Amino acid sequence: MADDVKSVAKRGARRGEQARATRRRIVEAGLDLFLRQGYAATRLDEIAAQAGVAVQTVYFHFGNKRTVLKEGVDILAAGDDEPAAVLERPWLERMREEPDARRALAIWIANSRAIFIRIAPIMRIVRDAAGTDPDMADQWEANQRQRLTAMRVLAEQLAAKQGLREGLTVDEATDIFFALNSVEVFHLLADCGWTPDRWERWIVDTLTATVLREDAQPASRGR
């Protein structure tokens, strides 16, 4: 009886992993097509063909191409398809445990850089489509709300470390982080020829000077 239970459990685990692998192939195919030919021009049957599955399989797992894109954005933000949100990752625990506000900010920005490198190309697609496609407008707005929530977490963590400038509220710090530590600014500076390294040094120094206590020195110096 115990062997039967184990056998059923193993088969269930295999089916679950197969389903997860299928979803990954579909998402990867969708992201590739969105980047190459745009969101509006990409059809579900094209995604299915590139993923090597029936179009009914895409409908079963996702229902529509907006959901394919949403999962793709989530995976790119997290760096994998593990069932753990970005704000539940080990890097955030390291940031929380770091007592020095400057170094804590540097940990956050290093992770932001990794996320922006992965996500910047597809977010151009979302942004460009948002003006004419209601689904993409909703997706862009959802991403902005999620980012605002994350920036508040950062501001609250730095406030808890007594790291904010005198007189600067958590709300104000959140707004500054939201405006400057953004994929939009990352895009603009990349278009000006900035490398991710240069962006990271600049954003750490700028946020340190703007948000952190006056006795804090830019964490990027001396690296």
Tab-separated table of C-alpha atoms in Angstrom:
chain	number	residue	atom	x	y	z
A	1	MET	CA	0.000	0.000	0.000
A	2	ALA	CA	2.810	2.371	0.930
A	3	ASP	CA	4.572	1.561	-2.358
A	4	ASP	CA	1.378	2.350	-4.273
A	5	VAL	CA	1.099	5.727	-2.552
A	6	LYS	CA	4.740	6.526	-3.361
A	7	SER	CA	4.214	5.500	-6.981
A	8	VAL	CA	1.179	7.767	-7.316
A	9	ALA	CA	3.097	10.627	-5.700
A	10	LYS	CA	6.009	10.175	-8.113
A	11	ARG	CA	3.702	10.145	-11.125
A	12	GLY	CA	2.007	13.279	-9.853
A	13	ALA	CA	5.374	14.992	-9.374
A	14	ARG	CA	6.440	14.024	-12.903
A	15	ARG	CA	3.209	15.371	-14.369
A	16	GLY	CA	3.642	18.580	-12.417
A	17	GLU	CA	7.191	19.044	-13.679
A	18	GLN	CA	6.104	18.268	-17.234
A	19	ALA	CA	3.361	20.882	-16.996
A	20	ARG	CA	5.835	23.395	-15.604
A	21	ALA	CA	8.291	22.662	-18.425
A	22	THR	CA	5.490	23.138	-20.970
A	23	ARG	CA	4.573	26.498	-19.451
A	24	ARG	CA	8.241	27.539	-19.603
A	25	ARG	CA	8.492	26.656	-23.289
A	26	ILE	CA	5.319	28.590	-24.049
A	27	VAL	CA	6.502	31.656	-22.135
A	28	GLU	CA	9.946	31.574	-23.748
A	29	ALA	CA	8.366	31.284	-27.192
A	30	GLY	CA	5.972	34.126	-26.444
A	31	LEU	CA	8.706	36.452	-25.171
A	32	ASP	CA	10.860	35.752	-28.208
A	33	LEU	CA	7.998	36.529	-30.587
A	34	PHE	CA	6.893	39.632	-28.680
A	35	LEU	CA	10.439	41.004	-28.864
A	36	ARG	CA	10.921	40.157	-32.539
A	37	GLN	CA	7.587	41.192	-34.013
A	38	GLY	CA	5.705	43.111	-31.302
A	39	TYR	CA	2.835	42.220	-29.016
A	40	ALA	CA	-0.037	43.118	-31.351
A	41	ALA	CA	1.373	41.162	-34.286
A	42	THR	CA	1.942	37.968	-32.305
A	43	ARG	CA	-0.782	35.309	-32.408
A	44	LEU	CA	-1.363	32.423	-30.010
A	45	ASP	CA	-0.972	29.888	-32.808
A	46	GLU	CA	2.485	31.312	-33.537
A	47	ILE	CA	3.435	30.973	-29.883
A	48	ALA	CA	2.169	27.401	-29.896
A	49	ALA	CA	4.111	26.524	-33.044
A	50	GLN	CA	7.358	27.962	-31.691
A	51	ALA	CA	6.856	26.188	-28.347
A	52	GLY	CA	6.128	22.918	-30.135
A	53	VAL	CA	2.686	22.447	-28.602
A	54	ALA	CA	-0.897	22.537	-29.809
A	55	VAL	CA	-2.649	25.888	-29.644
A	56	GLN	CA	-5.195	24.246	-27.328
A	57	THR	CA	-2.342	23.654	-24.881
A	58	VAL	CA	-1.577	27.367	-24.831
A	59	TYR	CA	-5.259	28.115	-24.195
A	60	PHE	CA	-5.342	25.509	-21.416
A	61	HIS	CA	-2.340	26.933	-19.560
A	62	PHE	CA	-2.801	30.643	-20.223
A	63	GLY	CA	-6.099	31.439	-21.917
A	64	ASN	CA	-4.712	34.418	-23.854
A	65	LYS	CA	-1.462	36.041	-24.896
A	66	ARG	CA	-1.700	38.753	-22.235
A	67	THR	CA	-1.328	36.064	-19.576
A	68	VAL	CA	1.659	34.638	-21.451
A	69	LEU	CA	3.268	38.082	-21.366
A	70	LYS	CA	2.408	38.634	-17.691
A	71	GLU	CA	4.032	35.363	-16.652
A	72	GLY	CA	7.013	36.194	-18.827
A	73	VAL	CA	7.437	39.554	-17.085
A	74	ASP	CA	7.141	37.881	-13.678
A	75	ILE	CA	9.757	35.259	-14.571
A	76	LEU	CA	12.161	37.860	-15.925
A	77	ALA	CA	11.735	39.985	-12.799
A	78	ALA	CA	12.398	37.045	-10.493
A	79	GLY	CA	15.058	35.431	-12.663
A	80	ASP	CA	13.348	32.022	-12.675
A	81	ASP	CA	9.936	30.376	-12.502
A	82	GLU	CA	10.169	29.289	-8.868
A	83	PRO	CA	6.933	29.969	-6.923
A	84	ALA	CA	8.446	32.770	-4.840
A	85	ALA	CA	7.758	36.467	-5.323
A	86	VAL	CA	10.596	38.914	-5.986
A	87	LEU	CA	10.236	40.353	-2.464
A	88	GLU	CA	10.562	36.868	-0.949
A	89	ARG	CA	13.998	36.177	-2.413
A	90	PRO	CA	17.235	35.652	-0.412
A	91	TRP	CA	18.736	38.969	-1.561
A	92	LEU	CA	16.017	40.870	0.277
A	93	GLU	CA	16.748	38.992	3.494
A	94	ARG	CA	20.416	39.990	3.129
A	95	MET	CA	19.328	43.579	2.652
A	96	ARG	CA	17.103	43.441	5.751
A	97	GLU	CA	19.890	41.945	7.862
A	98	GLU	CA	22.461	44.530	6.747
A	99	PRO	CA	22.619	47.157	9.535
A	100	ASP	CA	24.333	49.831	7.432
A	101	ALA	CA	21.847	51.782	5.323
A	102	ARG	CA	24.411	52.555	2.610
A	103	ARG	CA	25.318	48.923	2.093
A	104	ALA	CA	21.649	47.905	2.312
A	105	LEU	CA	20.823	50.367	-0.474
A	106	ALA	CA	23.716	49.005	-2.557
A	107	ILE	CA	22.343	45.453	-2.183
A	108	TRP	CA	18.930	46.610	-3.416
A	109	ILE	CA	20.386	48.497	-6.375
A	110	ALA	CA	22.579	45.564	-7.403
A	111	ASN	CA	19.446	43.439	-7.566
A	112	SER	CA	17.594	46.205	-9.450
A	113	ARG	CA	20.359	46.214	-12.028
A	114	ALA	CA	20.033	42.449	-12.551
A	115	ILE	CA	16.253	42.790	-12.917
A	116	PHE	CA	16.447	45.715	-15.331
A	117	ILE	CA	18.962	43.940	-17.566
A	118	ARG	CA	16.545	41.015	-17.857
A	119	ILE	CA	13.312	42.956	-18.074
A	120	ALA	CA	14.155	46.180	-19.937
A	121	PRO	CA	13.649	44.826	-23.489
A	122	ILE	CA	10.192	43.356	-22.835
A	123	MET	CA	9.074	46.405	-20.849
A	124	ARG	CA	9.735	48.517	-23.948
A	125	ILE	CA	7.211	46.314	-25.723
A	126	VAL	CA	4.664	46.732	-22.918
A	127	ARG	CA	5.179	50.507	-22.754
A	128	ASP	CA	4.936	51.012	-26.508
A	129	ALA	CA	1.777	48.891	-26.744
A	130	ALA	CA	0.106	50.499	-23.712
A	131	GLY	CA	-0.984	53.549	-25.711
A	132	THR	CA	-3.227	51.564	-28.043
A	133	ASP	CA	-3.866	48.217	-26.332
A	134	PRO	CA	-6.029	48.210	-23.159
A	135	ASP	CA	-4.523	44.902	-22.023
A	136	MET	CA	-1.030	46.328	-22.237
A	137	ALA	CA	-2.140	49.513	-20.500
A	138	ASP	CA	-3.443	47.348	-17.648
A	139	GLN	CA	-0.186	45.363	-17.610
A	140	TRP	CA	1.903	48.522	-17.445
A	141	GLU	CA	-0.244	49.910	-14.636
A	142	ALA	CA	-0.020	46.630	-12.705
A	143	ASN	CA	3.767	46.660	-12.996
A	144	GLN	CA	3.892	50.259	-11.805
A	145	ARG	CA	1.770	49.426	-8.754
A	146	GLN	CA	3.994	46.469	-7.938
A	147	ARG	CA	7.093	48.620	-8.271
A	148	LEU	CA	5.636	51.317	-6.025
A	149	THR	CA	4.968	48.667	-3.382
A	150	ALA	CA	8.564	47.467	-3.668
A	151	MET	CA	9.932	51.019	-3.368
A	152	ARG	CA	7.952	51.479	-0.162
A	153	VAL	CA	9.525	48.322	1.233
A	154	LEU	CA	12.942	49.811	0.463
A	155	ALA	CA	12.081	53.150	2.068
A	156	GLU	CA	10.687	51.446	5.179
A	157	GLN	CA	13.763	49.256	5.528
A	158	LEU	CA	16.109	52.232	5.300
A	159	ALA	CA	13.971	54.180	7.769
A	160	ALA	CA	14.158	51.256	10.203
A	161	LYS	CA	17.961	51.457	9.956
A	162	GLN	CA	17.794	55.187	10.802
A	163	GLY	CA	19.184	55.833	7.348
A	164	LEU	CA	16.841	58.462	5.887
A	165	ARG	CA	17.834	62.109	5.734
A	166	GLU	CA	16.512	64.254	8.547
A	167	GLY	CA	12.997	65.454	7.731
A	168	LEU	CA	12.512	63.025	4.834
A	169	THR	CA	9.409	60.881	5.272
A	170	VAL	CA	8.948	57.306	4.126
A	171	ASP	CA	6.341	58.558	1.634
A	172	GLU	CA	8.781	61.060	0.130
A	173	ALA	CA	11.602	58.502	-0.013
A	174	THR	CA	9.234	56.052	-1.711
A	175	ASP	CA	8.390	58.648	-4.376
A	176	ILE	CA	12.078	59.381	-5.044
A	177	PHE	CA	12.935	55.701	-5.358
A	178	PHE	CA	9.931	55.170	-7.631
A	179	ALA	CA	10.979	57.994	-9.942
A	180	LEU	CA	14.726	57.344	-10.145
A	181	ASN	CA	15.145	53.592	-9.629
A	182	SER	CA	12.974	52.805	-12.615
A	183	VAL	CA	13.230	50.905	-15.863
A	184	GLU	CA	12.276	54.132	-17.660
A	185	VAL	CA	15.428	55.910	-16.399
A	186	PHE	CA	17.442	52.764	-17.097
A	187	HIS	CA	16.128	52.848	-20.687
A	188	LEU	CA	16.911	56.538	-21.140
A	189	LEU	CA	20.489	56.236	-19.924
A	190	ALA	CA	21.059	53.038	-21.921
A	191	ASP	CA	19.917	54.972	-24.994
A	192	CYS	CA	22.578	57.563	-24.126
A	193	GLY	CA	25.206	54.820	-24.182
A	194	TRP	CA	25.440	54.123	-20.453
A	195	THR	CA	26.480	50.627	-19.415
A	196	PRO	CA	24.727	48.821	-16.532
A	197	ASP	CA	27.893	49.351	-14.443
A	198	ARG	CA	27.767	53.099	-14.982
A	199	TRP	CA	24.037	53.190	-14.227
A	200	GLU	CA	24.560	51.262	-10.985
A	201	ARG	CA	27.323	53.582	-9.764
A	202	TRP	CA	25.278	56.661	-10.636
A	203	ILE	CA	22.017	55.508	-9.055
A	204	VAL	CA	23.710	54.421	-5.818
A	205	ASP	CA	25.536	57.743	-5.522
A	206	THR	CA	22.468	59.786	-6.494
A	207	LEU	CA	20.111	58.028	-4.090
A	208	THR	CA	22.677	58.121	-1.305
A	209	ALA	CA	23.045	61.882	-1.719
A	210	THR	CA	19.293	62.459	-2.103
A	211	VAL	CA	17.724	60.083	0.390
A	212	LEU	CA	20.249	58.945	2.978
A	213	ARG	CA	21.547	60.845	5.967
A	214	GLU	CA	24.095	63.535	5.223
A	215	ASP	CA	26.896	61.667	6.997
A	216	ALA	CA	26.487	58.720	4.599
A	217	GLN	CA	29.030	58.423	1.815
A	218	PRO	CA	28.172	56.853	-1.549
A	219	ALA	CA	28.368	53.091	-1.155
A	220	SER	CA	29.768	52.691	-4.663
A	221	ARG	CA	33.035	54.464	-3.788
A	222	GLY	CA	35.967	52.278	-3.028
A	223	ARG	CA	34.493	49.198	-4.722
